[in-house]
């Protein structure tokens, strides 16, 4: 409903067979639009949650929506609160709920769908929860701002092959970040 009637998004996806049906799962995707999480949510069939920055919790409708999905808000100004929130998030992942993380941090360069950098610390969640990493590439981001709210915008999602915990467990977080960034950037748009 939100995608179609509020955001005006037409979401199409390829690679849906790559979504693991169970087990600890952390999704990492490029982040170019405020609608990215909603686009991913539309294609997912298993329970999912988010890690938005704390300022998003001040947006009335969006905050209620995210809280209903047990989102873990990240307070970039208070490392102690963030650490507590992340401990809860890790347990949630280990309990079988998937989590979306936009490791670029904030919405980045809308004109380009490529990932230009990922925050290595965001990969601690995958490491500590011993989760499978699922990279997703979102394309068609640059037109949303100019078209919202009256014109429809096509969004394309490519669900890439999952990366097992065994494939990255001995890497440092900056190496995992580079690996995931390369996977997303090298993927052809769906």
Tab-separated table of C-alpha atoms in Angstrom:
chain	number	residue	atom	x	y	z
A	1	UNK	CA	0.000	0.000	0.000
A	2	UNK	CA	2.734	2.488	1.001
A	3	UNK	CA	4.805	1.759	-2.092
A	4	UNK	CA	1.983	1.943	-4.573
A	5	UNK	CA	-0.247	4.693	-3.206
A	6	UNK	CA	1.949	6.867	-0.991
A	7	UNK	CA	5.416	6.633	-2.572
A	8	UNK	CA	4.218	5.875	-6.119
A	9	UNK	CA	6.696	3.016	-6.547
A	10	UNK	CA	6.458	0.135	-8.987
A	11	UNK	CA	8.861	-2.441	-7.569
A	12	UNK	CA	10.188	-5.341	-9.638
A	13	UNK	CA	12.730	-7.879	-8.445
A	14	UNK	CA	14.962	-10.626	-9.721
A	15	UNK	CA	16.891	-13.254	-7.777
A	16	UNK	CA	14.153	-13.928	-5.235
A	17	UNK	CA	15.321	-17.569	-5.107
A	18	UNK	CA	18.472	-16.263	-3.376
A	19	UNK	CA	16.559	-15.274	-0.217
A	20	UNK	CA	17.265	-17.883	2.489
A	21	UNK	CA	14.047	-19.190	3.994
A	22	UNK	CA	15.423	-19.440	7.528
A	23	UNK	CA	18.471	-18.909	9.701
A	24	UNK	CA	20.222	-15.729	10.804
A	25	UNK	CA	20.177	-13.219	7.939
A	26	UNK	CA	21.453	-9.666	7.503
A	27	UNK	CA	20.617	-7.801	4.298
A	28	UNK	CA	23.013	-5.141	3.032
A	29	UNK	CA	21.921	-2.865	0.179
A	30	UNK	CA	22.909	0.376	-1.497
A	31	UNK	CA	21.038	3.329	0.001
A	32	UNK	CA	19.992	6.057	-2.417
A	33	UNK	CA	16.434	6.900	-1.405
A	34	UNK	CA	14.307	7.136	1.718
A	35	UNK	CA	12.002	4.552	0.132
A	36	UNK	CA	14.698	1.830	-0.112
A	37	UNK	CA	13.556	-0.113	2.953
A	38	UNK	CA	9.950	-0.068	1.761
A	39	UNK	CA	10.981	-1.418	-1.644
A	40	UNK	CA	12.906	-4.292	-0.022
A	41	UNK	CA	10.079	-4.975	2.397
A	42	UNK	CA	7.695	-5.486	-0.521
A	43	UNK	CA	9.657	-8.472	-1.873
A	44	UNK	CA	10.391	-10.198	1.433
A	45	UNK	CA	8.298	-13.083	2.712
A	46	UNK	CA	10.018	-13.719	6.048
A	47	UNK	CA	9.993	-11.524	9.181
A	48	UNK	CA	12.240	-8.510	8.770
A	49	UNK	CA	13.357	-5.494	10.772
A	50	UNK	CA	15.509	-2.379	10.286
A	51	UNK	CA	18.266	-0.277	11.889
A	52	UNK	CA	17.346	3.336	11.059
A	53	UNK	CA	19.126	6.325	12.552
A	54	UNK	CA	17.501	7.839	15.640
A	55	UNK	CA	16.291	10.977	13.832
A	56	UNK	CA	13.867	8.817	11.810
A	57	UNK	CA	12.050	7.993	15.062
A	58	UNK	CA	10.827	11.590	15.125
A	59	UNK	CA	8.825	11.194	11.894
A	60	UNK	CA	5.280	10.408	13.109
A	61	UNK	CA	3.936	7.889	10.574
A	62	UNK	CA	7.289	6.367	9.636
A	63	UNK	CA	8.207	5.948	13.320
A	64	UNK	CA	5.020	4.005	14.067
A	65	UNK	CA	5.615	1.817	11.037
A	66	UNK	CA	9.223	1.057	12.029
A	67	UNK	CA	8.334	0.394	15.666
A	68	UNK	CA	5.731	-2.125	14.508
A	69	UNK	CA	8.590	-3.959	12.779
A	70	UNK	CA	10.729	-3.911	15.964
A	71	UNK	CA	13.268	-1.528	14.401
A	72	UNK	CA	16.477	-0.835	16.316
A	73	UNK	CA	17.212	2.870	16.175
A	74	UNK	CA	20.888	3.825	15.975
A	75	UNK	CA	21.909	6.858	18.035
A	76	UNK	CA	25.103	8.063	16.346
A	77	UNK	CA	25.750	10.488	19.201
A	78	UNK	CA	25.522	7.934	22.023
A	79	UNK	CA	27.724	4.870	21.563
A	80	UNK	CA	26.398	3.267	24.762
A	81	UNK	CA	22.760	3.376	23.612
A	82	UNK	CA	23.791	2.104	20.187
A	83	UNK	CA	25.727	-0.804	21.725
A	84	UNK	CA	22.691	-1.811	23.819
A	85	UNK	CA	20.427	-1.586	20.786
A	86	UNK	CA	22.861	-3.666	18.730
A	87	UNK	CA	22.985	-6.407	21.372
A	88	UNK	CA	19.202	-6.671	21.140
A	89	UNK	CA	19.398	-6.639	17.337
A	90	UNK	CA	21.940	-9.478	17.312
A	91	UNK	CA	19.643	-11.595	19.482
A	92	UNK	CA	16.721	-10.820	17.174
A	93	UNK	CA	18.752	-12.005	14.159
A	94	UNK	CA	19.816	-15.175	15.965
A	95	UNK	CA	16.130	-15.801	16.716
A	96	UNK	CA	15.448	-15.904	12.956
A	97	UNK	CA	14.313	-12.401	12.039
A	98	UNK	CA	16.113	-10.878	9.037
A	99	UNK	CA	17.530	-7.369	9.351
A	100	UNK	CA	18.105	-4.709	6.685
A	101	UNK	CA	21.194	-2.545	7.098
A	102	UNK	CA	22.147	0.268	4.760
A	103	UNK	CA	25.882	0.268	5.451
A	104	UNK	CA	26.465	3.511	3.527
A	105	UNK	CA	24.963	5.181	6.581
A	106	UNK	CA	22.791	7.863	5.038
A	107	UNK	CA	21.194	8.339	1.651
A	108	UNK	CA	24.125	8.822	-0.722
A	109	UNK	CA	24.457	10.515	-4.125
A	110	UNK	CA	21.055	9.965	-5.699
A	111	UNK	CA	22.452	10.351	-9.226
A	112	UNK	CA	24.501	7.175	-8.969
A	113	UNK	CA	23.289	3.736	-7.890
A	114	UNK	CA	26.838	2.571	-7.119
A	115	UNK	CA	28.048	2.132	-3.547
A	116	UNK	CA	30.930	4.509	-2.846
A	117	UNK	CA	31.672	3.430	0.717
A	118	UNK	CA	30.265	1.295	3.523
A	119	UNK	CA	30.727	1.736	7.252
A	120	UNK	CA	32.764	-1.277	8.411
A	121	UNK	CA	31.194	-1.176	11.887
A	122	UNK	CA	27.818	-2.108	10.416
A	123	UNK	CA	29.212	-5.556	9.610
A	124	UNK	CA	29.776	-6.353	13.295
A	125	UNK	CA	26.099	-7.269	13.460
A	126	UNK	CA	26.499	-9.974	10.833
A	127	UNK	CA	29.737	-11.245	12.388
A	128	UNK	CA	28.447	-11.380	15.944
A	129	UNK	CA	25.143	-12.999	14.977
A	130	UNK	CA	26.964	-15.464	12.672
A	131	UNK	CA	24.454	-14.551	9.970
A	132	UNK	CA	24.307	-15.142	6.264
A	133	UNK	CA	24.812	-11.856	4.398
A	134	UNK	CA	22.341	-11.136	1.600
A	135	UNK	CA	23.466	-8.332	-0.749
A	136	UNK	CA	20.713	-6.474	-2.609
A	137	UNK	CA	21.201	-3.937	-5.382
A	138	UNK	CA	18.560	-1.228	-5.794
A	139	UNK	CA	18.352	0.621	-9.108
A	140	UNK	CA	16.121	3.439	-10.318
A	141	UNK	CA	16.714	5.605	-7.284
A	142	UNK	CA	17.647	8.899	-8.863
A	143	UNK	CA	14.177	9.732	-10.176
A	144	UNK	CA	12.189	9.357	-6.948
A	145	UNK	CA	12.735	12.824	-5.507
A	146	UNK	CA	11.684	14.567	-8.737
A	147	UNK	CA	8.651	12.344	-9.301
A	148	UNK	CA	7.215	12.105	-5.767
A	149	UNK	CA	4.303	12.325	-4.998
A	150	UNK	CA	2.350	12.499	-8.244
A	151	UNK	CA	4.283	10.399	-10.749
A	152	UNK	CA	5.026	6.698	-10.514
A	153	UNK	CA	8.648	5.565	-10.315
A	154	UNK	CA	9.999	2.164	-11.281
A	155	UNK	CA	12.398	0.564	-8.807
A	156	UNK	CA	14.409	-2.532	-9.669
A	157	UNK	CA	15.834	-4.829	-7.021
A	158	UNK	CA	18.398	-7.524	-7.662
A	159	UNK	CA	18.728	-10.060	-4.859
A	160	UNK	CA	22.273	-11.369	-5.149
A	161	UNK	CA	23.732	-14.669	-3.993
A	162	UNK	CA	23.975	-14.979	-0.219
A	163	UNK	CA	27.375	-14.951	1.464
A	164	UNK	CA	27.637	-17.654	4.136
A	165	UNK	CA	29.127	-16.928	7.545
A	166	UNK	CA	31.950	-19.379	6.778
A	167	UNK	CA	32.937	-17.270	3.737
A	168	UNK	CA	33.656	-14.152	5.825
A	169	UNK	CA	34.076	-15.218	9.468
A	170	UNK	CA	37.875	-14.773	9.413
A	171	UNK	CA	37.797	-11.340	7.727
A	172	UNK	CA	37.990	-7.924	9.378
A	173	UNK	CA	34.908	-5.738	9.133
A	174	UNK	CA	36.554	-3.400	6.600
A	175	UNK	CA	37.328	-6.434	4.394
A	176	UNK	CA	33.725	-7.644	4.650
A	177	UNK	CA	32.507	-4.148	3.763
A	178	UNK	CA	34.719	-4.091	0.675
A	179	UNK	CA	33.573	-7.572	-0.363
A	180	UNK	CA	29.862	-6.691	-0.074
A	181	UNK	CA	30.388	-3.338	-1.808
A	182	UNK	CA	32.142	-5.079	-4.710
A	183	UNK	CA	29.361	-7.676	-5.024
A	184	UNK	CA	26.682	-4.967	-5.191
A	185	UNK	CA	28.633	-2.747	-7.594
A	186	UNK	CA	29.604	-5.579	-9.938
A	187	UNK	CA	26.026	-6.839	-10.258
A	188	UNK	CA	24.226	-5.854	-13.396
A	189	UNK	CA	20.969	-3.961	-12.844
A	190	UNK	CA	17.974	-6.290	-12.989
